[in-house]
Tab-separated table of C-alpha atoms in Angstrom:
chain	number	residue	atom	x	y	z
A	1	MET	CA	39.460	-3.685	42.836
A	2	SER	CA	35.611	-4.131	42.575
A	3	THR	CA	33.848	-6.273	40.152
A	4	GLN	CA	33.062	-3.787	36.808
A	5	HIS	CA	29.286	-4.995	35.293
A	6	LEU	CA	28.647	-4.205	32.154
A	7	PHE	CA	25.119	-5.121	29.910
A	8	LEU	CA	25.741	-5.760	26.392
A	9	SER	CA	23.158	-5.479	23.646
A	10	SER	CA	22.342	-4.984	19.889
A	11	PRO	CA	20.923	-2.856	19.462
A	12	VAL	CA	20.939	-1.413	22.532
A	13	ALA	CA	18.604	-2.612	24.680
A	14	PRO	CA	16.821	-1.388	28.530
A	15	LEU	CA	19.087	-2.391	30.962
A	16	PRO	CA	16.674	-5.094	32.985
A	17	GLY	CA	15.930	-3.284	35.997
A	18	ARG	CA	16.447	-6.198	38.363
A	19	LEU	CA	20.431	-6.330	36.659
A	20	ARG	CA	20.449	-2.684	37.920
A	21	GLU	CA	19.077	-3.526	41.229
A	22	ALA	CA	21.761	-6.368	41.545
A	23	PHE	CA	24.498	-3.875	41.153
A	24	PRO	CA	23.917	-0.426	40.343
A	25	ASP	CA	26.585	0.077	38.796
A	26	VAL	CA	25.979	-1.990	35.883
A	27	GLN	CA	26.277	0.371	32.968
A	28	ALA	CA	24.997	0.031	28.864
A	29	PHE	CA	26.323	-0.503	25.535
A	30	ASP	CA	25.968	-1.442	22.278
A	31	ALA	CA	27.665	-4.478	21.355
A	32	THR	CA	27.867	-3.205	17.569
A	33	VAL	CA	30.787	-0.154	18.765
A	34	MET	CA	31.904	-2.415	22.096
A	35	GLN	CA	35.240	-2.454	20.706
A	36	THR	CA	35.854	1.215	20.542
A	37	ARG	CA	33.726	1.899	24.503
A	38	LEU	CA	34.205	-0.590	26.053
A	39	PRO	CA	36.052	-0.210	29.537
A	40	SER	CA	39.646	-2.030	29.701
A	41	PRO	CA	40.066	-2.440	33.332
A	42	PRO	CA	41.505	-5.578	33.765
A	43	ALA	CA	40.192	-8.595	32.483
A	44	ALA	CA	39.866	-10.391	35.390
A	45	GLN	CA	37.756	-7.967	37.139
A	46	CYS	CA	35.250	-7.203	34.047
A	47	LEU	CA	31.716	-8.988	34.030
A	48	VAL	CA	30.304	-9.166	30.845
A	49	TRP	CA	26.316	-9.575	30.873
A	50	LEU	CA	25.381	-9.932	27.532
A	51	SER	CA	21.687	-10.020	26.216
A	52	ASN	CA	21.035	-12.871	23.526
A	53	ALA	CA	17.674	-10.491	23.103
A	54	ASP	CA	19.911	-10.390	19.123
A	55	VAL	CA	20.034	-12.680	17.154
A	56	GLN	CA	23.956	-12.158	16.843
A	57	TRP	CA	24.848	-13.018	20.580
A	58	ALA	CA	27.255	-15.657	19.491
A	59	ARG	CA	28.927	-12.896	17.366
A	60	ASN	CA	29.232	-10.618	19.732
A	61	LEU	CA	30.444	-12.897	22.433
A	62	ARG	CA	33.532	-14.236	20.000
A	63	GLN	CA	34.464	-10.753	19.743
A	64	ILE	CA	33.802	-9.642	23.591
A	65	LEU	CA	36.036	-12.398	24.046
A	66	GLN	CA	38.539	-11.359	21.118
A	67	THR	CA	39.279	-8.194	22.663
A	68	GLN	CA	39.574	-8.993	26.121
A	69	PRO	CA	40.542	-12.406	26.260
A	70	ASP	CA	40.270	-12.788	30.149
A	71	ALA	CA	36.313	-11.187	30.291
A	72	ARG	CA	33.423	-13.277	32.108
A	73	VAL	CA	30.413	-12.964	29.793
A	74	VAL	CA	27.472	-14.549	31.499
A	75	LEU	CA	25.109	-15.285	28.145
A	76	LEU	CA	20.779	-13.148	29.993
A	77	SER	CA	18.005	-15.545	28.053
A	78	SER	CA	14.582	-14.627	28.527
A	79	MET	CA	13.716	-18.242	27.782
A	80	PRO	CA	16.458	-20.337	29.033
A	81	GLU	CA	16.774	-23.171	27.254
A	82	SER	CA	19.348	-25.732	27.366
A	83	ASP	CA	20.658	-26.356	23.560
A	84	GLU	CA	21.290	-22.455	23.551
A	85	GLY	CA	23.056	-22.929	27.704
A	86	LEU	CA	25.682	-25.278	25.705
A	87	ARG	CA	26.515	-23.235	22.977
A	88	ALA	CA	27.058	-20.758	24.874
A	89	LEU	CA	29.672	-22.643	27.424
A	90	ASN	CA	30.813	-24.156	23.866
A	91	GLU	CA	31.585	-20.184	22.394
A	92	GLY	CA	33.432	-19.054	26.024
A	93	ALA	CA	31.082	-17.893	27.989
A	94	ARG	CA	30.737	-18.749	32.019
A	95	GLY	CA	26.903	-18.094	33.191
A	96	TYR	CA	24.399	-19.450	31.501
A	97	THR	CA	21.145	-17.876	33.027
A	98	HIS	CA	17.597	-16.207	33.093
A	99	ALA	CA	17.197	-12.131	32.312
A	100	TYR	CA	14.622	-11.474	34.555
A	101	GLY	CA	15.837	-13.360	37.546
A	102	VAL	CA	16.386	-12.096	41.139
A	103	PRO	CA	18.563	-9.963	42.153
A	104	ALA	CA	19.426	-12.584	44.321
A	105	LEU	CA	20.347	-15.632	42.144
A	106	LEU	CA	22.050	-13.273	39.343
A	107	GLN	CA	24.188	-11.892	42.804
A	108	GLU	CA	25.138	-15.510	43.213
A	109	VAL	CA	25.806	-16.051	39.449
A	110	ALA	CA	28.377	-13.366	39.554
A	111	LEU	CA	30.281	-14.698	43.221
A	112	VAL	CA	30.241	-18.102	41.645
A	113	ILE	CA	32.263	-16.745	38.366
A	114	GLU	CA	34.089	-14.292	39.701
A	115	HIS	CA	35.816	-17.011	41.735
A	116	GLY	CA	36.393	-19.582	38.950
A	117	GLY	CA	32.893	-21.424	38.608
A	118	LEU	CA	30.652	-21.508	35.766
A	119	TRP	CA	26.843	-21.392	36.382
A	120	VAL	CA	24.437	-23.139	33.667
A	121	GLY	CA	20.587	-23.365	34.595
A	122	PRO	CA	18.919	-27.075	36.470
A	123	ASP	CA	17.912	-29.012	33.052
A	124	LEU	CA	21.451	-27.698	31.143
A	125	LEU	CA	23.116	-29.351	34.464
A	126	GLN	CA	20.962	-32.325	34.232
A	127	ARG	CA	22.085	-32.442	30.480
A	128	LEU	CA	25.342	-32.581	31.552
A	129	VAL	CA	25.318	-34.521	34.428
A	130	GLY	CA	23.713	-37.172	31.637
A	131	SER	CA	26.665	-37.192	29.533
A	132	THR	CA	29.403	-37.584	32.089
A	133	ASN	CA	27.411	-40.089	33.527
A	134	VAL	CA	27.757	-41.644	29.880
A	135	ALA	CA	31.105	-41.009	29.642
A	136	LEU	CA	32.201	-42.602	32.804
A	137	ALA	CA	29.903	-45.506	32.829
A	138	SER	CA	31.647	-46.341	29.308
A	139	ARG	CA	35.165	-45.615	30.082
A	140	PRO	CA	37.392	-48.959	30.244
A	141	ALA	CA	37.974	-50.819	33.846
A	142	ALA	CA	41.702	-49.481	33.436
A	143	ALA	CA	41.432	-46.281	33.047
A	144	LYS	CA	38.700	-46.841	36.115
A	145	ALA	CA	41.463	-48.239	37.847
A	146	GLN	CA	43.562	-45.644	37.592
A	147	VAL	CA	41.917	-42.576	39.013
A	148	PRO	CA	43.215	-41.867	42.109
A	149	VAL	CA	41.708	-42.674	45.378
A	150	THR	CA	41.477	-39.119	47.628
A	151	ALA	CA	38.995	-37.742	48.765
A	152	SER	CA	38.782	-34.398	46.379
A	153	SER	CA	38.514	-36.900	43.163
A	154	GLY	CA	37.030	-40.296	43.863
A	155	THR	CA	35.748	-43.079	45.747
A	156	ASN	CA	36.415	-42.024	49.792
A	157	ALA	CA	34.361	-37.645	48.989
A	158	TRP	CA	31.058	-38.901	49.651
A	159	SER	CA	33.523	-39.907	53.197
A	160	THR	CA	34.423	-36.420	53.812
A	161	LEU	CA	30.820	-34.879	53.508
A	162	SER	CA	28.731	-35.098	57.063
A	163	ALA	CA	25.508	-36.386	56.893
A	164	ARG	CA	23.519	-33.087	56.054
A	165	GLU	CA	26.355	-31.723	54.165
A	166	ALA	CA	25.920	-35.384	51.751
A	167	GLN	CA	21.873	-34.715	51.407
A	168	VAL	CA	22.707	-30.707	49.876
A	169	ALA	CA	24.871	-32.604	48.060
A	170	ARG	CA	23.662	-35.165	46.254
A	171	SER	CA	19.856	-32.742	45.781
A	172	VAL	CA	22.240	-29.451	44.472
A	173	SER	CA	23.486	-32.219	41.820
A	174	ALA	CA	20.487	-33.690	41.073
A	175	GLY	CA	20.110	-29.707	39.627
A	176	ARG	CA	18.091	-28.185	42.678
A	177	SER	CA	17.883	-24.547	43.323
A	178	ASN	CA	18.947	-23.488	46.759
A	179	LYS	CA	15.868	-22.888	47.646
A	180	GLU	CA	13.945	-25.995	46.392
A	181	VAL	CA	17.066	-27.806	48.280
A	182	ALA	CA	15.514	-25.472	51.672
A	183	SER	CA	11.944	-26.781	50.258
A	184	LEU	CA	12.731	-30.482	51.092
A	185	MET	CA	14.870	-30.014	53.675
A	186	PHE	CA	12.864	-28.166	56.264
A	187	ILE	CA	16.195	-25.847	56.646
A	188	SER	CA	16.216	-21.985	55.740
A	189	GLU	CA	18.125	-21.013	51.681
A	190	ARG	CA	21.095	-19.576	54.683
A	191	THR	CA	22.112	-23.159	55.614
A	192	VAL	CA	21.596	-24.792	52.556
A	193	LYS	CA	24.767	-22.102	51.225
A	194	ALA	CA	26.549	-22.678	54.931
A	195	HIS	CA	26.459	-26.817	54.198
A	196	LEU	CA	27.009	-25.683	50.095
A	197	GLY	CA	30.306	-23.213	50.766
A	198	ALA	CA	31.249	-26.888	53.594
A	199	VAL	CA	31.017	-29.561	50.883
A	200	PHE	CA	32.745	-27.194	48.019
A	201	GLU	CA	35.678	-26.406	50.337
A	202	LYS	CA	35.720	-30.476	51.442
A	203	LEU	CA	35.722	-31.496	47.658
A	204	GLY	CA	37.875	-28.803	46.656
A	205	VAL	CA	35.360	-27.380	43.553
A	206	ARG	CA	34.218	-23.760	42.767
A	207	ASP	CA	30.430	-24.438	41.445
A	208	ARG	CA	27.778	-26.985	41.237
A	209	LEU	CA	29.146	-28.747	37.809
A	210	GLN	CA	32.380	-29.420	39.426
A	211	LEU	CA	30.815	-31.354	42.272
A	212	VAL	CA	28.678	-33.210	39.853
A	213	LEU	CA	31.625	-34.246	37.925
A	214	ARG	CA	33.288	-34.789	41.079
A	215	LEU	CA	30.509	-36.464	42.423
A	216	SER	CA	29.538	-38.416	39.828
A	217	ALA	CA	32.697	-40.949	39.358
A	218	ALA	CA	32.441	-41.260	42.922
A	219	VAL	CA	30.910	-44.593	45.352
A	220	GLU	CA	27.897	-43.634	47.278
A	221	PRO	CA	28.240	-45.438	50.597
A	222	VAL	CA	25.193	-47.174	50.982
A	223	PRO	CA	22.995	-47.198	54.069
A	224	THR	CA	24.062	-49.566	56.531
A	225	SER	CA	19.741	-50.661	56.996
A	226	ALA	CA	20.426	-51.170	53.209
A	227	MET	CA	23.653	-54.031	54.067
A	228	GLU	CA	21.434	-56.357	56.571
A	229	PRO	CA	20.167	-59.599	55.359
A	230	ALA	CA	16.601	-59.910	55.422
A	231	PRO	CA	14.436	-61.076	58.464
């Protein structure tokens, strides 16, 4: 069954044009009556795009999850900022992105979330990366020693990647978009997606955030040239 896309706002706002371009069958609803009017397909097939134009968006988000606990919700913000994104994730949202994102980006957001991942913007990703690195650095040595050394969860993660895949993983973990990585590496966005897909598969992760968490605990190999003694 295909995913059913719903756009919620209170009061009902015009459906964002790019959201309709990305998902022609998207339906708009008033968040204040969603408990009685929301369609009820299998929850895993329902992806709700929630507008932050309503100051009560957090309450609406909680009500959505109470009505359909397995619904996947993305908060759309006209001016994304990390504090709001973090709050949305804490409230149960699976994604946070720009309300005026291009259709291709919105489709990518949906694909990641449909496969069980999370989607956050680069600023929030950097904030989460920083918090993760601080937490990892503060762990006792004994606790670090108990972490299994496997390709998908720790020290050997980098060794499973090709040079190109490692470069893409490094850039994505720094919060860069596919377009930015493509420009940096002088390759197409399609090639970036192909490399990123291979990285996800090799490391057993589903999204950028999980990738960051995997690699933040890994020890990146030192290039051979850096290990050679100076003349």
